[in-house]
Short mmCIF file of C-alpha atoms in Angstrom, two decimals:
data_model
loop_
_atom_site.label_atom_id
_atom_site.label_comp_id
_atom_site.label_asym_id
_atom_site.label_seq_id
_atom_site.Cartn_x
_atom_site.Cartn_y
_atom_site.Cartn_z
CA UNK A 1 6.12 20.23 -2.10
CA UNK A 2 8.77 17.63 -1.18
CA UNK A 3 10.06 17.47 -4.74
CA UNK A 4 11.29 21.07 -4.45
CA UNK A 5 9.27 22.41 -7.38
CA UNK A 6 7.26 24.80 -5.16
CA UNK A 7 9.59 27.71 -4.55
CA UNK A 8 7.23 29.90 -2.52
CA UNK A 9 8.51 31.50 0.65
CA UNK A 10 6.24 29.42 2.90
CA UNK A 11 7.19 26.12 1.29
CA UNK A 12 10.90 26.93 1.44
CA UNK A 13 10.59 27.75 5.17
CA UNK A 14 8.80 24.41 5.78
CA UNK A 15 11.43 22.49 3.84
CA UNK A 16 14.21 24.25 5.77
CA UNK A 17 12.61 23.20 9.05
CA UNK A 18 12.18 19.62 7.78
CA UNK A 19 15.78 19.58 6.60
CA UNK A 20 16.90 20.51 10.15
CA UNK A 21 14.86 17.65 11.63
CA UNK A 22 15.99 15.05 9.07
CA UNK A 23 19.42 14.27 10.67
CA UNK A 24 17.85 13.60 14.06
CA UNK A 25 15.27 11.23 12.56
CA UNK A 26 18.06 9.50 10.58
CA UNK A 27 20.22 9.12 13.67
CA UNK A 28 17.36 7.45 15.58
CA UNK A 29 16.66 5.04 12.71
CA UNK A 30 20.33 4.14 12.28
CA UNK A 31 20.77 3.50 15.98
CA UNK A 32 17.72 1.25 16.12
CA UNK A 33 18.77 -0.73 13.04
CA UNK A 34 22.25 -1.11 14.47
CA UNK A 35 20.88 -2.59 17.68
CA UNK A 36 18.98 -5.23 15.69
CA UNK A 37 21.89 -5.85 13.28
CA UNK A 38 24.20 -6.56 16.26
CA UNK A 39 21.65 -8.71 18.05
CA UNK A 40 21.42 -6.33 21.01
CA UNK A 41 17.69 -6.01 20.36
CA UNK A 42 16.11 -9.40 19.71
CA UNK A 43 13.63 -10.23 16.91
CA UNK A 44 10.83 -12.59 18.06
CA UNK A 45 10.24 -15.91 16.36
CA UNK A 46 6.47 -16.37 15.83
CA UNK A 47 6.84 -20.11 15.55
CA UNK A 48 5.54 -20.21 11.96
CA UNK A 49 6.84 -18.88 8.64
CA UNK A 50 6.53 -15.09 8.27
CA UNK A 51 6.33 -13.18 4.99
CA UNK A 52 6.86 -9.42 5.39
CA UNK A 53 5.33 -7.07 2.83
CA UNK A 54 6.72 -3.55 3.33
CA UNK A 55 8.37 -0.55 1.74
CA UNK A 56 11.19 1.87 2.45
CA UNK A 57 9.11 5.01 1.89
CA UNK A 58 6.01 6.49 3.50
CA UNK A 59 2.94 6.56 1.34
CA UNK A 60 1.19 4.16 -0.99
CA UNK A 61 3.14 1.51 -2.84
CA UNK A 62 0.31 -0.97 -3.20
CA UNK A 63 0.79 -3.14 -0.11
CA UNK A 64 -2.89 -4.00 0.41
CA UNK A 65 -3.48 -5.46 -3.12
CA UNK A 66 -0.16 -7.33 -2.78
CA UNK A 67 -1.06 -8.81 0.62
CA UNK A 68 -4.46 -9.85 -0.76
CA UNK A 69 -2.80 -11.53 -3.80
CA UNK A 70 -0.31 -13.34 -1.59
CA UNK A 71 -2.98 -14.60 0.78
CA UNK A 72 -5.15 -15.83 -2.09
CA UNK A 73 -2.22 -17.63 -3.76
CA UNK A 74 -1.07 -19.26 -0.54
CA UNK A 75 -4.61 -20.37 0.24
CA UNK A 76 -4.73 -22.11 -3.15
CA UNK A 77 -1.40 -23.77 -2.34
CA UNK A 78 -2.89 -25.32 0.83
CA UNK A 79 -1.68 -22.84 3.46
CA UNK A 80 -3.88 -21.14 6.04
CA UNK A 81 -2.46 -17.60 6.28
CA UNK A 82 -3.17 -14.91 8.85
CA UNK A 83 -2.49 -11.23 8.20
CA UNK A 84 -0.86 -9.13 10.89
CA UNK A 85 -1.35 -5.33 10.49
CA UNK A 86 -0.34 -2.45 12.63
CA UNK A 87 -3.84 -0.92 12.37
CA UNK A 88 -2.68 2.53 11.19
CA UNK A 89 -5.15 5.21 12.16
CA UNK A 90 -7.68 2.59 13.15
CA UNK A 91 -10.91 3.43 14.94
CA UNK A 92 -12.29 0.91 17.35
CA UNK A 93 -9.71 -1.63 16.15
CA UNK A 94 -10.81 -1.37 12.53
CA UNK A 95 -8.59 0.31 9.96
CA UNK A 96 -9.52 0.92 6.33
CA UNK A 97 -7.01 -1.68 5.04
CA UNK A 98 -8.24 -4.26 7.61
CA UNK A 99 -11.85 -3.81 6.52
CA UNK A 100 -10.97 -4.20 2.84
CA UNK A 101 -8.90 -7.35 3.48
CA UNK A 102 -11.55 -8.84 5.81
CA UNK A 103 -14.15 -8.54 3.01
CA UNK A 104 -11.85 -9.91 0.34
CA UNK A 105 -10.38 -12.75 2.40
CA UNK A 106 -13.29 -14.37 4.28
CA UNK A 107 -12.10 -16.86 6.85
CA UNK A 108 -8.55 -15.48 7.00
CA UNK A 109 -7.70 -13.87 10.38
CA UNK A 110 -6.85 -10.16 9.82
CA UNK A 111 -5.44 -8.81 13.06
CA UNK A 112 -4.75 -5.08 13.49
CA UNK A 113 -2.41 -4.65 16.43
CA UNK A 114 0.75 -2.50 16.65
CA UNK A 115 2.26 -5.29 18.78
CA UNK A 116 2.68 -7.94 16.06
CA UNK A 117 3.74 -10.59 18.55
CA UNK A 118 0.49 -10.16 20.46
CA UNK A 119 -1.32 -9.97 17.14
CA UNK A 120 0.11 -13.38 16.17
CA UNK A 121 -1.30 -14.83 19.39
CA UNK A 122 -4.68 -13.35 18.54
CA UNK A 123 -4.57 -14.85 15.05
CA UNK A 124 -3.77 -18.29 16.42
CA UNK A 125 -6.61 -18.00 18.86
CA UNK A 126 -8.94 -17.14 15.96
CA UNK A 127 -7.59 -20.03 13.79
CA UNK A 128 -5.31 -22.54 15.57
CA UNK A 129 -4.67 -24.16 12.15
CA UNK A 130 -2.85 -21.04 10.88
CA UNK A 131 0.27 -22.18 8.98
CA UNK A 132 1.95 -18.82 8.29
CA UNK A 133 1.78 -15.10 8.91
CA UNK A 134 1.78 -12.24 6.38
CA UNK A 135 3.22 -9.18 8.04
CA UNK A 136 1.57 -6.14 6.41
CA UNK A 137 3.80 -3.04 6.42
CA UNK A 138 6.59 -5.04 8.05
CA UNK A 139 9.83 -3.66 6.56
CA UNK A 140 10.70 -1.53 9.58
CA UNK A 141 9.04 -3.81 12.12
CA UNK A 142 12.23 -5.59 13.01
CA UNK A 143 10.84 -6.96 16.30
CA UNK A 144 9.52 -9.97 14.37
CA UNK A 145 11.73 -12.46 12.51
CA UNK A 146 10.73 -13.09 8.93
CA UNK A 147 11.50 -15.83 6.42
CA UNK A 148 10.79 -13.58 3.38
CA UNK A 149 11.32 -9.83 3.30
CA UNK A 150 9.44 -8.56 0.26
CA UNK A 151 10.03 -4.80 -0.33
CA UNK A 152 7.67 -2.84 -2.56
CA UNK A 153 9.04 0.08 -4.57
CA UNK A 154 6.65 2.55 -6.23
CA UNK A 155 8.11 3.00 -9.73
CA UNK A 156 6.67 6.53 -10.11
CA UNK A 157 8.50 7.81 -6.97
CA UNK A 158 10.78 5.03 -5.77
CA UNK A 159 13.06 6.66 -3.17
CA UNK A 160 11.12 9.29 -1.32
CA UNK A 161 12.65 12.35 -3.11
CA UNK A 162 16.08 11.27 -1.84
CA UNK A 163 15.54 12.40 1.74
CA UNK A 164 14.49 10.83 5.02
CA UNK A 165 11.36 11.93 6.87
CA UNK A 166 10.31 14.63 7.38
CA UNK A 167 12.26 16.30 4.53
CA UNK A 168 11.45 13.43 2.19
CA UNK A 169 9.50 10.22 2.35
CA UNK A 170 12.24 7.68 3.15
CA UNK A 171 11.46 5.76 6.35
CA UNK A 172 15.13 4.73 6.57
CA UNK A 173 18.35 5.12 4.59
CA UNK A 174 18.59 3.23 1.32
CA UNK A 175 21.16 0.96 2.93
CA UNK A 176 18.13 -0.82 4.46
CA UNK A 177 17.42 -2.30 1.02
CA UNK A 178 20.15 -4.79 1.79
CA UNK A 179 17.72 -6.68 4.07
CA UNK A 180 15.28 -7.48 1.23
CA UNK A 181 14.90 -11.01 -0.07
CA UNK A 182 12.90 -9.75 -3.09
CA UNK A 183 11.69 -6.48 -4.60
CA UNK A 184 8.42 -5.75 -6.28
CA UNK A 185 8.29 -2.66 -8.48
CA UNK A 186 4.65 -1.53 -8.37
CA UNK A 187 2.93 0.69 -10.98
CA UNK A 188 5.73 -0.19 -13.35
CA UNK A 189 3.69 0.69 -16.40
CA UNK A 190 3.64 4.34 -15.33
CA UNK A 191 7.34 4.84 -16.17
CA UNK A 192 9.49 4.02 -19.20
CA UNK A 193 12.22 1.38 -19.52
CA UNK A 194 15.03 3.82 -18.83
CA UNK A 195 13.47 4.80 -15.48
CA UNK A 196 13.09 1.12 -14.56
CA UNK A 197 16.78 0.65 -15.33
CA UNK A 198 17.72 3.64 -13.08
CA UNK A 199 15.64 2.20 -10.22
CA UNK A 200 17.25 -1.20 -10.77
CA UNK A 201 20.77 0.28 -10.60
CA UNK A 202 19.96 2.10 -7.36
CA UNK A 203 18.61 -1.12 -5.82
CA UNK A 204 21.66 -3.07 -7.00
CA UNK A 205 24.01 -0.55 -5.37
CA UNK A 206 22.56 -1.69 -2.05
CA UNK A 207 21.46 -5.28 -2.75
CA UNK A 208 23.18 -7.26 -5.44
CA UNK A 209 21.26 -10.53 -5.11
CA UNK A 210 17.55 -10.15 -4.41
CA UNK A 211 15.41 -10.70 -7.50
CA UNK A 212 13.40 -7.71 -8.78
CA UNK A 213 9.85 -8.33 -10.01
CA UNK A 214 7.51 -5.86 -11.75
CA UNK A 215 3.76 -5.38 -11.46
CA UNK A 216 0.97 -2.94 -12.32
CA UNK A 217 -2.20 -2.04 -10.51
CA UNK A 218 -5.16 -2.06 -12.85
CA UNK A 219 -8.82 -1.16 -12.49
CA UNK A 220 -10.88 -4.01 -14.02
CA UNK A 221 -14.30 -2.83 -12.83
CA UNK A 222 -16.27 -0.51 -10.54
CA UNK A 223 -18.51 -1.35 -7.61
CA UNK A 224 -21.75 0.49 -6.89
CA UNK A 225 -23.30 1.47 -3.56
CA UNK A 226 -25.37 -1.75 -3.48
CA UNK A 227 -22.22 -3.85 -4.03
CA UNK A 228 -22.97 -4.76 -7.62
CA UNK A 229 -20.18 -4.73 -10.17
CA UNK A 230 -20.25 -2.32 -13.10
CA UNK A 231 -18.09 -2.64 -16.19
CA UNK A 232 -15.94 0.25 -17.21
CA UNK A 233 -17.66 0.69 -20.57
CA UNK A 234 -20.83 1.91 -18.87
CA UNK A 235 -19.10 5.01 -17.49
CA UNK A 236 -16.81 5.86 -20.37
CA UNK A 237 -17.84 9.09 -21.99
CA UNK A 238 -19.46 10.32 -18.78
CA UNK A 239 -18.19 13.37 -16.91
CA UNK A 240 -16.30 12.01 -13.89
CA UNK A 241 -15.33 13.65 -10.63
CA UNK A 242 -12.60 11.52 -8.96
CA UNK A 243 -11.32 11.92 -5.39
CA UNK A 244 -9.13 10.00 -2.99
CA UNK A 245 -7.10 10.25 0.23
CA UNK A 246 -4.32 7.72 -0.35
CA UNK A 247 -0.52 7.69 -0.35
CA UNK A 248 -0.22 7.97 -4.16
CA UNK A 249 -3.18 9.87 -5.57
CA UNK A 250 -1.41 10.46 -8.89
CA UNK A 251 -1.27 6.69 -9.45
CA UNK A 252 -5.01 6.37 -8.83
CA UNK A 253 -5.85 9.13 -11.28
CA UNK A 254 -3.37 7.61 -13.83
CA UNK A 255 -4.98 4.22 -13.44
CA UNK A 256 -8.40 5.68 -14.12
CA UNK A 257 -7.07 7.27 -17.29
CA UNK A 258 -5.36 3.98 -18.30
CA UNK A 259 -8.78 2.29 -17.88
CA UNK A 260 -10.33 4.80 -20.28
CA UNK A 261 -11.88 6.96 -17.60
CA UNK A 262 -10.77 10.55 -18.00
CA UNK A 263 -11.83 12.56 -14.97
CA UNK A 264 -13.17 16.02 -15.76
CA UNK A 265 -11.97 17.08 -12.32
CA UNK A 266 -10.20 15.41 -9.40
CA UNK A 267 -9.27 16.10 -5.80
CA UNK A 268 -6.61 14.56 -3.64
CA UNK A 269 -6.91 14.50 0.18
CA UNK A 270 -4.07 13.54 2.56
CA UNK A 271 -3.29 9.85 3.04
CA UNK A 272 -5.72 7.92 5.33
CA UNK A 273 -7.95 10.99 5.34
CA UNK A 274 -10.82 10.92 7.85
CA UNK A 275 -13.76 12.50 6.03
CA UNK A 276 -16.60 14.34 7.71
CA UNK A 277 -20.21 14.60 6.64
CA UNK A 278 -19.62 18.19 5.64
CA UNK A 279 -16.72 17.17 3.38
CA UNK A 280 -18.91 14.57 1.71
CA UNK A 281 -21.40 17.37 1.00
CA UNK A 282 -18.55 19.56 -0.30
CA UNK A 283 -17.44 16.81 -2.65
CA UNK A 284 -20.95 16.52 -4.05
CA UNK A 285 -21.17 20.28 -4.51
CA UNK A 286 -17.80 20.40 -6.27
CA UNK A 287 -18.86 17.52 -8.56
CA UNK A 288 -22.08 19.27 -9.47
CA UNK A 289 -20.20 22.50 -10.11
CA UNK A 290 -17.97 20.56 -12.52
CA UNK A 291 -21.10 19.27 -14.27
CA UNK A 292 -20.09 15.70 -13.34
CA UNK A 293 -22.38 12.71 -13.89
CA UNK A 294 -20.53 10.24 -11.67
CA UNK A 295 -18.25 10.21 -8.62
CA UNK A 296 -15.39 7.65 -8.42
CA UNK A 297 -13.12 6.96 -5.43
CA UNK A 298 -10.92 4.15 -4.10
CA UNK A 299 -11.84 1.17 -1.93
CA UNK A 300 -9.90 2.65 1.02
CA UNK A 301 -11.78 5.96 0.74
CA UNK A 302 -15.06 4.14 0.40
CA UNK A 303 -14.62 2.54 3.79
CA UNK A 304 -14.23 6.01 5.36
CA UNK A 305 -17.05 7.75 3.50
CA UNK A 306 -19.67 4.99 3.31
CA UNK A 307 -21.55 6.07 6.52
CA UNK A 308 -22.02 9.56 5.08
CA UNK A 309 -23.16 8.16 1.74
CA UNK A 310 -25.81 6.06 3.55
CA UNK A 311 -27.02 9.12 5.48
CA UNK A 312 -26.86 11.48 2.44
CA UNK A 313 -26.74 9.54 -0.85
CA UNK A 314 -27.01 12.67 -2.97
CA UNK A 315 -28.10 12.87 -6.61
CA UNK A 316 -24.94 11.74 -8.35
CA UNK A 317 -24.01 8.07 -8.62
CA UNK A 318 -20.80 7.06 -6.85
CA UNK A 319 -18.56 4.05 -7.54
CA UNK A 320 -15.46 2.68 -5.95
CA UNK A 321 -12.72 1.48 -8.27
CA UNK A 322 -11.65 -2.10 -7.73
CA UNK A 323 -7.92 -2.63 -7.94
CA UNK A 324 -6.24 -5.71 -9.37
CA UNK A 325 -2.56 -6.68 -9.17
CA UNK A 326 -1.15 -7.72 -12.55
CA UNK A 327 2.42 -8.92 -12.91
CA UNK A 328 4.58 -8.31 -15.93
CA UNK A 329 5.75 -11.39 -17.87
CA UNK A 330 5.75 -14.38 -15.44
CA UNK A 331 6.97 -12.45 -12.45
CA UNK A 332 4.03 -13.42 -10.28
CA UNK A 333 4.81 -17.10 -10.75
CA UNK A 334 8.51 -16.47 -10.08
CA UNK A 335 7.73 -14.52 -6.88
CA UNK A 336 5.41 -17.20 -5.58
CA UNK A 337 7.96 -19.90 -6.33
CA UNK A 338 10.62 -17.97 -4.40
CA UNK A 339 8.32 -17.57 -1.39
CA UNK A 340 7.25 -21.23 -1.37
CA UNK A 341 10.90 -22.29 -1.52
CA UNK A 342 11.71 -20.20 1.53
CA UNK A 343 8.69 -21.12 3.68
CA UNK A 344 8.33 -24.77 2.63
CA UNK A 345 5.09 -26.75 2.18
CA UNK A 346 2.05 -26.33 4.43
CA UNK A 347 2.47 -27.98 7.81
CA UNK A 348 0.24 -31.00 8.29
CA UNK A 349 -2.73 -30.30 10.59
#
């Protein structure tokens, strides 16, 4: 709808209303940024190095796999990271991203608290030996000082259809790109070289210095209900029903196809969708109607739907696709070197 291709009367009316609201949202964002830029509003020093992983648009750019990769790399380098999240749409203090990271990063404090300063105190209480903080979704959270501002750009839709919320998906004007220390183009393999060059030129018009790295998100394997890993070959040739409720469903479906899994039918729910037991039943019914053999969803959706699967496993097998961050060329090494240069070696305990 936001790309303007739907010309129906109802959609045009919604876009007109969103267009009217856009200047007011933009004014609020500009005023807030100006207060921080001029030092009128203060950014808090957390007392340890801070790496912010964020984006300039609403929706999925691949922050969770990037945060996981960063934490794993820094652990190997001798650091003891803690992850500070805002806990978007969390229930009982547990968000889907937090649950995924907690399982993948055992021993690393993962704190979901909209007040990141308070969250840092919680992390230090959980592990007093923490040497640095990774600020998940931190681009617009200017209340916390950061040593590295890593901004993720989704190559398939990099700049939110050219409009601020609610008319587009931009969280702030593109001028905010000037605050980045480095950019990571995610899902780069989904676009051609000319599109990468266009994105690069737009970034460079706002930030002439920060290095630009490229990565892809790949599906190396699937995980079954019992937690066992299944190789992709075992499901190729089967009729697949794929579904998800994430910020970039098209990227998920494209990744499945890239992995050799061509879904016979797919369904996209809104981002961070809270499924019900009835919807789980509806998904099963739709899959059976499509003569599907297997259901596949994302790790984030699995967190939301797992209780309903336990209560009503159904006849069809269901898998969650594991997602792996893969850098182009040696960009991962370059990015890690940049970060380590800015944060320094691990502090002695």
